Amino acid sequence: MGSHDSSTQGHASIESGLDGKARIARLFEMTSDLLATISEDGRFTLLNPAWEQLLGWTREELQGRALRELVHPDDAEQTLAPMFGGEGEVAQIEDLTTRYRHRDGSWRWLLWSACRDGDTWYAAAKDVTDRIWLERQALHDPLTHLPNRLLLMDRVRQALARLSRQRNRSVVALLFIDLDKFKAVNDNLGHDVGDRLLVSVSERLAELMRDSDTVARLGGDEFVILVEDIDSEGEAMALAGRVLDALERPFPVGSAEVAMLASVGVSVARNADADPEAMLREADVAMYRAKGAAGRRLELFDERLRRELRLHLEIESRLRAALPQRELVLAYQPILRLAGGQAIGAEALVRWRPRGEGAPARAEVLPSTFLPPAEDSELIVQIGNWVLHAACAQAEIWRRAGITIPVSVNISARELTELDLAERVREELAYCRLPGRALCLEISEDAVLRDPERAREALKELKRLGVLIALDKFGFSQLSLGLPSNLPLDLVKLDRALTSTFHQDKDRRAMFAATIALAKEAGLTAVAVGIETNRQLALARELDCAVGQGFLLHGPASPERVRLRGPAGSVTSAPWRPLVRLSGSDRRR
């Protein structure tokens, strides 16, 4: 009985073993993962059918073939060295992602794991091509294929973490690069040419860098380079200089060549606890400082800039509360005929008078202090909306009193090129029951140059509403080579820097006179802005400028105190005259 039972149990064990091997063999054949055994000389000895489905090769074609023949050349070292590298060999590999060649010549990404038993490697792999493709799409710029901001920030974090493990005192640097006047390429040569130029720029920057550096594109014409394992700020600045030199070498674009000037801001971190986002912001601030100094410059974010940024952010924070607390007010400065003093308009100028604890009595923050931080954020749009509404409301009050001069409002570059400005103006005119000619919008040259095509379209839409358009701060930038004939202008306001020096500088006096002549020929009104002395007033009259604005004539004042003189009666009891009478020596005959 016992002998029979033992025989039965042994037979069952053999059958169970055979069934187990069959199940394993069936699992080997049916699994969708790639399974293989590889000999100690790196050749396939056994493969499952999943290889045929994924890479297109039959098992017979792969049997005995060297693994090296399938691995991408760039991935060969990290894949093969651990398995067959002699002294560097390991017994196990986990989660190694590398590329393998499909029979049609394309490449598939495989996630590998393998272990060695004696002289045989047992390997399993998953196809992760779709996942890698999606990750690369999410982390790379689609035009240049450079890392985007998300991947750049991840690499900055890794670079800073490595600082804590380094014994030598190296630094991590970010170079923020902005191409100067790139929009002119798009406007003159087309966006296709602009895109090809951006690709060429990305390739040249990559050639300049080491393999360990990262060249990223943030968008538009902005690039950032991450550099680590360098000794000092001086080395980072020297590299930035080489970047400028490299970009100035002409790029072939079709039958033409284009040399790109650039502005570069540099930020440097010495400690692992530095904030990557703060580093990028600092490099950006330094770049804008370089750009503000006429471009083709380098700027290092140092302690001086750090103090300025701190003040900048503090003003921006306080300014956010200014509108709801009604700390912003409008003053009005008349635009006057220089013969007789008749007002032909009044410019609305925003003023900030903080209230509350710590605010001095009647303290006023200068526009030059608070407008730049506002323009760097969305606050400029909020302030612009308020100024437009308040100025239109004041224009309505004046028109009911019989004063029909237009009120001028300054429009920022962001409002002009990024928002539906015409719709906003249409709504305000309707709300205040004003005709279009009751409003004049002043656009600076810089705002037009930021995006000339969009600026032209926006101005044409505004012109259809009947509003007046003034080109402000005219006299020193590219447009100053001649009046732009493709803009629907009514007035040209000469830059106050030109007016303030034209009585001392013959060249600027000639430019002033030429602009007056061009404006008259085009049927435009030229306004001399910044008349502050008797000499300037006399010379503006002598050069045949009919209209002016400035503290000598009338300073900015509240709506109740501004002195205007309309064509059909006096708003103030005093006739117009310069606040300072011309002396005999200053009077020009």
Coordinates of C-alpha atoms in Angstrom, one line a residue:
M1 CA 0.0 0.0 0.0
G2 CA 2.7 2.4 1.0
S3 CA 4.8 1.4 -2.0
H4 CA 1.9 2.0 -4.3
D5 CA 1.3 5.5 -2.8
S6 CA 5.0 6.4 -3.2
S7 CA 5.0 5.4 -6.9
T8 CA 1.8 7.4 -7.5
Q9 CA 3.3 10.5 -5.8
G10 CA 6.5 10.3 -7.9
H11 CA 4.5 9.9 -11.2
A12 CA 2.4 13.0 -10.2
S13 CA 5.5 15.0 -9.5
I14 CA 7.0 14.2 -12.9
E15 CA 3.8 15.2 -14.6
S16 CA 3.7 18.4 -12.6
G17 CA 7.2 19.2 -13.6
L18 CA 6.5 18.6 -17.3
D19 CA 3.3 20.8 -17.0
G20 CA 5.4 23.5 -15.3
K21 CA 8.0 23.6 -18.1
A22 CA 5.2 23.6 -20.7
R23 CA 3.5 26.5 -19.0
I24 CA 6.8 28.5 -18.8
A25 CA 7.5 27.8 -22.5
R26 CA 4.0 28.9 -23.4
L27 CA 4.4 32.0 -21.3
F28 CA 7.7 32.7 -23.1
E29 CA 6.0 32.5 -26.5
M30 CA 2.9 34.5 -25.7
T31 CA 4.2 37.4 -23.6
S32 CA 4.3 40.9 -25.2
D33 CA 7.6 41.8 -23.5
L34 CA 10.8 41.1 -25.3
L35 CA 12.6 38.1 -23.7
A36 CA 16.1 36.9 -24.7
T37 CA 19.2 35.0 -23.6
I38 CA 22.5 36.4 -24.7
S39 CA 25.9 34.6 -24.7
E40 CA 29.0 35.9 -23.0
D41 CA 30.3 37.2 -26.4
G42 CA 27.2 39.4 -26.8
R43 CA 25.1 37.2 -29.3
F44 CA 21.4 36.3 -29.1
T45 CA 20.9 32.6 -28.3
L46 CA 17.2 32.5 -27.6
L47 CA 14.4 35.0 -28.4
N48 CA 10.6 35.1 -28.1
P49 CA 8.2 36.1 -30.9
A50 CA 7.7 39.6 -29.5
W51 CA 10.9 40.6 -31.2
E52 CA 9.4 39.9 -34.6
Q53 CA 6.3 42.0 -33.8
L54 CA 8.3 45.0 -32.3
L55 CA 11.5 45.2 -34.4
G56 CA 10.4 43.4 -37.6
W57 CA 13.2 40.9 -37.6
T58 CA 12.4 37.2 -37.6
R59 CA 13.9 35.1 -34.8
E60 CA 15.9 33.2 -37.3
E61 CA 17.5 36.5 -38.5
L62 CA 18.4 37.5 -35.0
Q63 CA 19.6 34.1 -33.7
G64 CA 23.3 34.3 -33.3
R65 CA 23.4 38.0 -34.2
A66 CA 25.5 40.4 -32.1
L67 CA 23.5 42.7 -29.8
R68 CA 25.9 45.5 -30.8
E69 CA 24.4 45.5 -34.3
L70 CA 21.0 46.6 -33.0
V71 CA 21.9 49.1 -30.4
H72 CA 22.0 52.8 -31.4
P73 CA 25.7 54.0 -31.6
D74 CA 25.1 56.8 -29.1
D75 CA 23.7 54.2 -26.6
A76 CA 26.2 51.4 -27.2
E77 CA 28.6 52.3 -24.4
Q78 CA 26.0 52.5 -21.6
T79 CA 24.4 49.3 -22.8
L80 CA 27.3 47.0 -23.7
A81 CA 30.0 48.1 -21.3
P82 CA 28.3 46.9 -18.1
M83 CA 27.5 43.5 -19.8
F84 CA 30.7 42.8 -21.7
G85 CA 33.2 45.4 -20.6
G86 CA 35.6 43.1 -18.8
E87 CA 36.6 44.7 -15.5
G88 CA 33.5 46.9 -15.4
E89 CA 31.1 44.0 -15.8
V90 CA 28.2 43.7 -13.4
A91 CA 25.8 40.8 -12.6
Q92 CA 22.6 42.8 -13.0
I93 CA 21.2 45.7 -15.0
E94 CA 17.9 47.5 -14.1
D95 CA 15.7 49.9 -16.0
L96 CA 18.2 50.9 -18.7
T97 CA 16.5 52.9 -21.5
T98 CA 18.2 52.6 -24.9
R99 CA 17.4 52.7 -28.6
Y100 CA 17.3 49.6 -30.9
R101 CA 17.1 49.5 -34.7
H102 CA 13.9 48.4 -36.4
R103 CA 14.3 46.4 -39.6
D104 CA 12.9 49.5 -41.6
G105 CA 15.8 51.6 -40.2
S106 CA 13.8 53.5 -37.6
W107 CA 14.6 53.3 -33.8
R108 CA 12.6 52.1 -31.0
W109 CA 13.2 52.9 -27.3
L110 CA 13.4 49.8 -25.0
L111 CA 13.4 49.7 -21.2
W112 CA 15.9 46.9 -20.3
S113 CA 16.5 44.8 -17.3
A114 CA 19.0 41.8 -17.3
C115 CA 20.8 39.5 -15.0
R116 CA 23.7 37.1 -15.6
D117 CA 23.8 33.5 -14.6
G118 CA 27.2 31.9 -15.4
D119 CA 28.1 32.7 -19.0
T120 CA 24.5 33.7 -20.0
W121 CA 22.6 36.9 -19.7
Y122 CA 18.8 36.7 -19.3
A123 CA 17.2 39.9 -20.5
A124 CA 13.7 41.4 -20.6
A125 CA 12.6 44.6 -22.3
K126 CA 9.5 46.8 -22.7
D127 CA 8.7 49.1 -25.6
V128 CA 8.6 52.6 -24.2
T129 CA 8.9 54.5 -27.6
D130 CA 5.5 56.3 -27.2
R131 CA 6.2 57.3 -23.7
I132 CA 9.7 58.7 -24.6
W133 CA 8.2 60.5 -27.6
L134 CA 5.5 62.2 -25.4
E135 CA 8.1 63.1 -22.8
R136 CA 10.3 64.6 -25.4
Q137 CA 7.4 66.6 -26.8
A138 CA 6.6 67.9 -23.3
L139 CA 10.2 68.7 -22.5
H140 CA 11.6 70.0 -25.8
D141 CA 10.9 73.0 -28.1
P142 CA 9.1 71.7 -31.2
L143 CA 11.0 74.0 -33.6
T144 CA 14.6 73.7 -32.5
H145 CA 14.3 70.4 -30.5
L146 CA 16.2 72.1 -27.7
P147 CA 15.1 71.6 -24.1
N148 CA 12.3 73.8 -23.1
R149 CA 11.8 75.8 -19.8
L150 CA 10.5 72.7 -17.9
L151 CA 13.5 70.5 -18.7
L152 CA 15.9 73.4 -18.2
M153 CA 14.7 74.0 -14.7
D154 CA 15.0 70.3 -13.9
R155 CA 18.6 70.4 -15.0
V156 CA 19.4 73.6 -13.1
R157 CA 18.1 71.8 -9.9
Q158 CA 20.3 68.8 -10.7
A159 CA 23.3 71.1 -11.3
L160 CA 22.8 73.0 -8.0
A161 CA 22.5 69.7 -6.2
R162 CA 25.8 68.6 -7.5
L163 CA 27.4 71.7 -6.1
S164 CA 27.0 70.3 -2.6
R165 CA 29.0 67.2 -3.5
Q166 CA 31.9 69.0 -5.1
R167 CA 35.0 69.7 -3.2
N168 CA 36.3 72.4 -5.5
R169 CA 34.6 75.8 -5.4
S170 CA 32.9 75.8 -8.8
V171 CA 29.8 77.8 -9.8
V172 CA 26.6 77.3 -11.8
A173 CA 25.7 80.0 -14.3
L174 CA 22.7 80.8 -16.5
L175 CA 23.1 82.9 -19.6
F176 CA 19.8 84.5 -20.8
I177 CA 20.1 85.5 -24.5
D178 CA 17.7 87.7 -26.3
L179 CA 18.2 88.3 -30.0
D180 CA 18.0 92.1 -30.8
K181 CA 15.7 93.2 -33.6
F182 CA 14.6 89.6 -34.5
K183 CA 11.1 90.8 -35.3
A184 CA 12.5 92.8 -38.2
V185 CA 13.6 89.5 -39.7
N186 CA 10.1 88.1 -39.5
D187 CA 8.6 91.3 -40.8
N188 CA 11.0 91.8 -43.8
L189 CA 11.9 88.2 -44.7
G190 CA 8.9 86.2 -43.5
H191 CA 8.2 83.9 -40.6
D192 CA 9.6 80.8 -42.4
V193 CA 12.9 82.5 -42.8
G194 CA 12.7 83.6 -39.1
D195 CA 12.1 80.0 -38.1
R196 CA 15.1 78.7 -40.1
L197 CA 17.2 81.4 -38.5
L198 CA 16.2 80.3 -35.0
V199 CA 17.1 76.8 -35.8
S200 CA 20.5 78.0 -37.1
V201 CA 21.0 80.0 -33.9
S202 CA 20.2 77.0 -31.8
E203 CA 22.7 74.9 -33.7
R204 CA 25.5 77.5 -33.4
L205 CA 24.9 77.9 -29.7
A206 CA 25.0 74.1 -29.2
E207 CA 28.3 73.9 -31.2
L208 CA 29.8 76.5 -28.8
M209 CA 28.9 74.6 -25.7
R210 CA 30.3 71.5 -24.0
D211 CA 28.4 68.2 -23.9
S212 CA 27.7 68.8 -20.2
D213 CA 26.1 72.3 -20.8
T214 CA 22.4 72.7 -21.7
V215 CA 21.2 75.1 -24.4
A216 CA 17.4 75.7 -24.1
R217 CA 14.8 77.8 -25.9
L218 CA 12.2 79.5 -23.8
G219 CA 10.2 80.7 -26.8
G220 CA 10.3 83.5 -29.4
D221 CA 13.9 84.7 -29.7
E222 CA 14.9 83.9 -26.1
F223 CA 17.5 81.2 -25.3
V224 CA 19.1 80.2 -22.0
I225 CA 22.4 78.3 -21.5
L226 CA 23.1 76.4 -18.3
V227 CA 26.8 76.1 -17.5
E228 CA 28.3 74.2 -14.6
D229 CA 31.7 73.2 -13.3
I230 CA 33.2 76.6 -14.1
D231 CA 35.5 78.5 -11.7
S232 CA 34.0 82.1 -11.5
E233 CA 31.7 84.8 -12.6
G234 CA 34.5 86.0 -14.9
E235 CA 34.5 82.7 -16.8
A236 CA 30.7 82.9 -17.2
M237 CA 31.0 86.5 -18.6
A238 CA 33.8 85.4 -21.0
L239 CA 31.6 82.6 -22.3
A240 CA 28.8 85.2 -22.8
G241 CA 31.2 87.3 -24.8
R242 CA 32.0 84.3 -27.0
V243 CA 28.2 83.8 -27.5
L244 CA 27.9 87.4 -28.8
D245 CA 30.8 86.9 -31.1
A246 CA 29.4 83.7 -32.5
L247 CA 26.0 85.2 -33.2
E248 CA 27.6 88.1 -35.1
R249 CA 29.0 85.7 -37.7
P250 CA 26.6 85.9 -40.6
F251 CA 23.9 83.2 -40.9
P252 CA 23.1 82.1 -44.5
V253 CA 19.4 82.6 -45.1
G254 CA 18.4 81.8 -48.7
S255 CA 20.4 84.1 -51.0
A256 CA 21.1 86.5 -48.1
E257 CA 23.1 86.6 -44.9
V258 CA 21.9 87.8 -41.5
A259 CA 24.1 88.7 -38.5
M260 CA 22.3 88.6 -35.2
L261 CA 23.1 91.0 -32.4
A262 CA 22.0 89.9 -29.0
S263 CA 21.8 91.0 -25.3
V264 CA 23.0 88.6 -22.6
G265 CA 22.2 88.6 -18.9
V266 CA 24.2 86.3 -16.6
S267 CA 23.3 85.0 -13.1
V268 CA 25.7 82.9 -11.0
A269 CA 25.1 80.6 -8.1
R270 CA 27.8 79.3 -5.7
N271 CA 25.6 77.4 -3.2
A272 CA 23.4 74.4 -3.6
D273 CA 20.5 76.1 -1.9
A274 CA 20.1 78.6 -4.7
D275 CA 16.6 78.8 -6.2
P276 CA 16.5 77.8 -9.9
E277 CA 13.5 80.1 -10.6
A278 CA 15.2 83.0 -8.9
M279 CA 18.4 82.4 -10.9
L280 CA 16.4 82.5 -14.2
R281 CA 14.6 85.7 -13.1
E282 CA 17.9 87.3 -12.2
A283 CA 19.4 86.4 -15.6
D284 CA 16.3 87.8 -17.2
V285 CA 16.6 91.1 -15.3
A286 CA 20.3 91.4 -16.2
M287 CA 19.4 90.7 -19.9
Y288 CA 16.8 93.5 -19.9
R289 CA 19.4 95.9 -18.3
A290 CA 21.8 95.0 -21.2
K291 CA 19.0 95.5 -23.7
G292 CA 18.2 98.9 -22.2
A293 CA 21.7 100.0 -22.9
A294 CA 21.2 99.7 -26.6
G295 CA 21.8 96.0 -26.9
R296 CA 24.9 93.9 -28.0
R297 CA 25.9 94.0 -24.3
L298 CA 26.6 91.7 -21.4
E299 CA 25.2 92.3 -17.9
L300 CA 26.0 90.4 -14.7
F301 CA 23.3 90.2 -12.1
D302 CA 25.2 91.5 -9.1
E303 CA 24.4 93.0 -5.7
R304 CA 23.5 96.4 -7.3
L305 CA 20.9 94.7 -9.6
R306 CA 19.8 92.6 -6.6
R307 CA 18.9 95.8 -4.7
E308 CA 17.1 97.2 -7.7
L309 CA 15.1 94.0 -8.2
R310 CA 14.1 94.0 -4.5
L311 CA 12.8 97.6 -4.8
H312 CA 11.1 96.7 -8.1
L313 CA 9.2 93.8 -6.5
E314 CA 8.4 95.9 -3.5
I315 CA 6.9 98.6 -5.6
E316 CA 4.9 96.1 -7.7
S317 CA 3.5 94.6 -4.5
R318 CA 2.4 98.0 -3.1
L319 CA 1.1 99.0 -6.5
R320 CA -1.3 96.1 -6.5
A321 CA -3.2 97.7 -3.7
A322 CA -3.1 101.2 -5.2
L323 CA -6.1 100.9 -7.5
P324 CA -8.6 99.3 -5.0
Q325 CA -7.5 101.9 -2.4
R326 CA -7.9 104.8 -4.9
E327 CA -4.4 105.9 -4.6
L328 CA -4.0 106.6 -8.4
V329 CA -5.2 110.0 -9.7
L330 CA -5.0 111.7 -13.1
A331 CA -3.4 115.1 -13.7
Y332 CA -3.8 116.9 -17.1
Q333 CA -1.3 118.8 -19.0
P334 CA -2.5 121.0 -21.9
I335 CA -1.2 120.7 -25.4
L336 CA -1.1 124.4 -26.6
R337 CA -0.7 126.4 -29.8
L338 CA 2.5 128.4 -29.3
A339 CA 0.9 131.4 -30.9
G340 CA -2.0 132.6 -28.7
G341 CA -2.1 129.7 -26.2
Q342 CA -5.2 128.0 -27.5
A343 CA -5.4 124.4 -26.1
I344 CA -5.8 121.8 -28.8
G345 CA -5.8 118.9 -26.3
A346 CA -4.9 117.8 -22.7
E347 CA -2.8 114.7 -21.9
A348 CA -3.9 112.5 -19.0
L349 CA -0.9 111.7 -16.7
V350 CA -1.3 109.0 -14.0
R351 CA 0.0 109.9 -10.5
W352 CA 0.4 107.6 -7.5
R353 CA -0.2 109.1 -4.0
P354 CA 0.1 106.4 -1.4
R355 CA -2.0 106.6 1.7
G356 CA -1.9 104.8 5.0
E357 CA 0.7 104.2 7.6
G358 CA 4.2 105.3 6.7
A359 CA 3.1 107.4 3.7
P360 CA 4.3 111.0 4.0
A361 CA 1.7 113.7 3.7
R362 CA 1.0 114.6 0.0
A363 CA 3.8 112.1 -1.0
E364 CA 3.8 111.2 -4.7
V365 CA 5.6 108.4 -6.4
L366 CA 7.0 109.4 -9.8
P367 CA 5.7 107.6 -12.9
S368 CA 9.3 106.7 -13.8
T369 CA 9.5 104.8 -10.6
F370 CA 6.2 102.8 -10.6
L371 CA 5.4 102.4 -14.3
P372 CA 8.4 100.1 -15.2
P373 CA 7.4 97.5 -12.6
A374 CA 3.8 97.7 -13.8
E375 CA 4.9 97.2 -17.4
D376 CA 6.7 94.0 -16.4
S377 CA 3.5 92.5 -15.1
E378 CA -0.2 92.5 -15.8
L379 CA -0.6 95.6 -13.7
I380 CA 0.0 97.8 -16.7
V381 CA -3.2 96.5 -18.2
Q382 CA -5.2 97.2 -15.0
I383 CA -3.8 100.7 -14.8
G384 CA -4.4 101.2 -18.5
N385 CA -8.0 100.3 -18.1
W386 CA -8.5 102.6 -15.2
V387 CA -6.7 105.6 -16.9
L388 CA -8.8 105.1 -20.1
H389 CA -12.1 105.1 -18.1
A390 CA -11.2 108.0 -15.9
A391 CA -9.9 110.1 -18.8
C392 CA -13.0 109.4 -20.9
A393 CA -15.2 110.4 -17.9
Q394 CA -13.3 113.7 -17.5
A395 CA -13.7 114.3 -21.3
E396 CA -17.4 113.9 -20.9
I397 CA -17.5 116.4 -18.0
W398 CA -15.5 119.0 -20.0
R399 CA -17.6 118.5 -23.1
R400 CA -20.8 119.3 -21.1
A401 CA -19.0 122.5 -20.0
G402 CA -18.3 123.4 -23.7
I403 CA -14.7 122.3 -23.8
T404 CA -14.4 120.0 -26.8
I405 CA -10.7 119.4 -27.0
P406 CA -9.5 115.7 -27.1
V407 CA -8.1 114.1 -24.1
S408 CA -4.9 112.1 -24.7
V409 CA -4.2 108.7 -23.1
N410 CA -0.8 106.9 -23.2
I411 CA -1.1 103.3 -24.4
S412 CA 1.6 100.7 -23.4
A413 CA 3.2 98.2 -25.8
R414 CA 1.4 95.3 -24.1
E415 CA -2.0 97.0 -24.5
L416 CA -1.3 97.8 -28.1
T417 CA -0.1 94.4 -29.3
E418 CA -1.5 91.8 -26.9
L419 CA -5.1 92.9 -26.2
D420 CA -8.2 93.8 -28.1
L421 CA -7.6 97.5 -27.5
A422 CA -10.2 98.7 -30.1
E423 CA -13.0 96.9 -28.3
R424 CA -12.0 98.4 -25.0
V425 CA -12.0 101.9 -26.5
R426 CA -15.3 101.3 -28.3
E427 CA -16.9 100.3 -25.0
E428 CA -15.6 103.4 -23.1
L429 CA -16.6 105.8 -25.8
A430 CA -20.1 104.3 -25.8
Y431 CA -20.3 104.3 -22.0
C432 CA -19.3 108.0 -21.7
R433 CA -21.3 109.0 -24.8
L434 CA -18.3 110.4 -26.5
P435 CA -17.5 110.8 -30.2
G436 CA -14.2 109.2 -31.3
R437 CA -12.5 112.6 -31.9
A438 CA -12.8 113.2 -28.1
L439 CA -10.0 110.8 -27.5
C440 CA -6.4 110.8 -28.6
L441 CA -4.3 107.7 -28.0
E442 CA -0.5 108.2 -27.7
I443 CA 1.7 105.3 -28.8
S444 CA 5.4 105.3 -28.3
E445 CA 7.9 104.4 -31.0
D446 CA 9.1 101.5 -28.8
A447 CA 5.6 100.1 -28.7
V448 CA 5.3 100.1 -32.4
L449 CA 8.7 98.5 -32.9
R450 CA 8.0 95.6 -30.5
D451 CA 5.6 94.1 -33.0
P452 CA 5.1 96.4 -36.0
E453 CA 2.6 94.3 -37.9
R454 CA 0.2 93.9 -35.0
A455 CA 0.7 97.5 -34.0
R456 CA -0.3 98.7 -37.5
E457 CA -3.4 96.5 -37.5
A458 CA -4.4 97.6 -34.0
L459 CA -4.0 101.3 -34.9
K460 CA -6.1 100.8 -38.1
E461 CA -8.9 99.3 -36.0
L462 CA -8.7 102.2 -33.6
K463 CA -8.7 104.8 -36.4
R464 CA -12.1 103.3 -37.7
L465 CA -13.6 104.5 -34.4
G466 CA -12.6 108.1 -35.2
V467 CA -10.0 108.5 -32.4
L468 CA -6.9 110.5 -32.9
I469 CA -3.5 108.7 -33.0
A470 CA -0.3 110.4 -31.8
L471 CA 3.2 108.9 -32.2
D472 CA 4.9 109.7 -28.9
K473 CA 8.6 110.1 -28.1
F474 CA 9.6 110.5 -31.7
G475 CA 13.2 111.4 -32.5
F476 CA 15.7 108.8 -31.6
S477 CA 14.9 105.2 -32.7
Q478 CA 14.6 103.5 -36.0
L479 CA 11.4 105.1 -37.0
S480 CA 13.0 108.5 -36.7
L481 CA 14.8 108.0 -40.0
G482 CA 11.5 109.1 -41.5
L483 CA 7.8 109.4 -40.6
P484 CA 6.2 106.0 -40.9
S485 CA 3.7 106.4 -43.8
N486 CA 1.9 103.1 -43.0
L487 CA 0.6 104.3 -39.6
P488 CA -2.7 106.2 -39.4
L489 CA -1.3 109.2 -37.5
D490 CA -2.7 112.6 -36.6
L491 CA 0.1 114.0 -34.4
V492 CA 3.8 113.5 -33.9
K493 CA 5.2 114.3 -30.4
L494 CA 8.9 115.0 -30.6
D495 CA 10.9 113.3 -27.8
R496 CA 11.6 115.7 -24.9
A497 CA 15.3 114.7 -25.1
L498 CA 15.4 116.3 -28.6
T499 CA 13.6 119.4 -27.5
S500 CA 15.7 119.8 -24.4
T501 CA 19.0 119.9 -26.4
F502 CA 18.1 121.3 -29.8
H503 CA 19.0 124.9 -28.8
Q504 CA 22.5 123.6 -28.0
D505 CA 23.2 121.0 -30.7
K506 CA 23.1 121.9 -34.4
D507 CA 22.5 118.4 -35.5
R508 CA 19.5 118.0 -33.2
R509 CA 18.2 121.4 -34.2
A510 CA 18.4 120.3 -37.9
M511 CA 16.6 117.0 -37.0
F512 CA 13.9 119.0 -35.2
A513 CA 13.3 121.3 -38.1
A514 CA 13.3 118.4 -40.6
T515 CA 10.7 116.6 -38.5
I516 CA 8.5 119.7 -38.4
A517 CA 8.7 119.9 -42.2
L518 CA 7.9 116.2 -42.7
A519 CA 4.9 116.4 -40.4
K520 CA 3.5 119.4 -42.3
E521 CA 4.0 117.7 -45.6
A522 CA 2.2 114.7 -44.3
G523 CA -0.6 116.8 -42.9
L524 CA 0.3 115.9 -39.3
T525 CA 0.5 118.2 -36.2
A526 CA 4.0 118.3 -34.7
V527 CA 4.2 118.9 -30.9
A528 CA 7.4 120.0 -29.2
V529 CA 7.3 118.2 -25.9
G530 CA 9.3 119.3 -22.8
I531 CA 9.5 123.1 -23.4
E532 CA 10.9 124.2 -20.1
T533 CA 12.9 127.4 -20.8
N534 CA 12.3 130.6 -22.6
R535 CA 15.1 129.8 -25.1
Q536 CA 13.5 126.5 -26.1
L537 CA 10.1 128.2 -26.6
A538 CA 11.6 130.9 -28.7
L539 CA 13.6 128.5 -30.9
A540 CA 10.6 126.2 -31.3
R541 CA 8.6 129.2 -32.7
E542 CA 11.5 130.2 -34.9
L543 CA 11.7 126.6 -36.4
D544 CA 8.0 126.9 -37.3
C545 CA 6.7 124.5 -34.6
A546 CA 3.1 125.5 -34.0
V547 CA 2.2 123.4 -31.0
G548 CA 4.0 122.6 -27.7
Q549 CA 3.8 121.1 -24.3
G550 CA 5.9 121.6 -21.2
F551 CA 6.3 123.0 -17.7
L552 CA 7.0 126.5 -19.0
L553 CA 3.7 126.6 -20.8
H554 CA 1.6 124.7 -18.2
G555 CA 2.5 122.0 -15.8
P556 CA 0.3 118.9 -15.0
A557 CA -2.6 119.8 -12.8
S558 CA -5.8 118.4 -11.4
P559 CA -9.0 118.8 -13.6
E560 CA -10.1 121.6 -11.3
R561 CA -6.9 123.6 -11.6
V562 CA -5.8 123.0 -15.2
R563 CA -6.0 126.2 -17.3
L564 CA -7.5 125.7 -20.7
R565 CA -8.7 128.1 -23.4
G566 CA -11.1 126.8 -25.9
P567 CA -11.8 128.3 -29.3
A568 CA -15.2 129.6 -28.2
G569 CA -14.5 131.1 -24.8
S570 CA -12.1 131.1 -21.9
V571 CA -12.1 128.3 -19.3
T572 CA -10.0 130.4 -17.0
S573 CA -10.2 134.1 -16.4
A574 CA -6.5 134.6 -17.2
P575 CA -5.4 134.8 -20.8
W576 CA -2.8 132.3 -21.9
R577 CA 0.9 133.2 -21.6
P578 CA 4.1 131.4 -20.8
L579 CA 4.5 131.0 -17.0
V580 CA 7.9 132.8 -17.4
R581 CA 8.0 135.8 -19.7
L582 CA 10.6 135.9 -22.4
S583 CA 13.5 138.1 -21.6
G584 CA 14.9 140.5 -24.2
S585 CA 18.1 138.5 -24.7
D586 CA 16.1 135.2 -25.3
R587 CA 13.6 136.7 -27.6
R588 CA 14.3 135.7 -31.3
R589 CA 13.2 138.2 -34.0

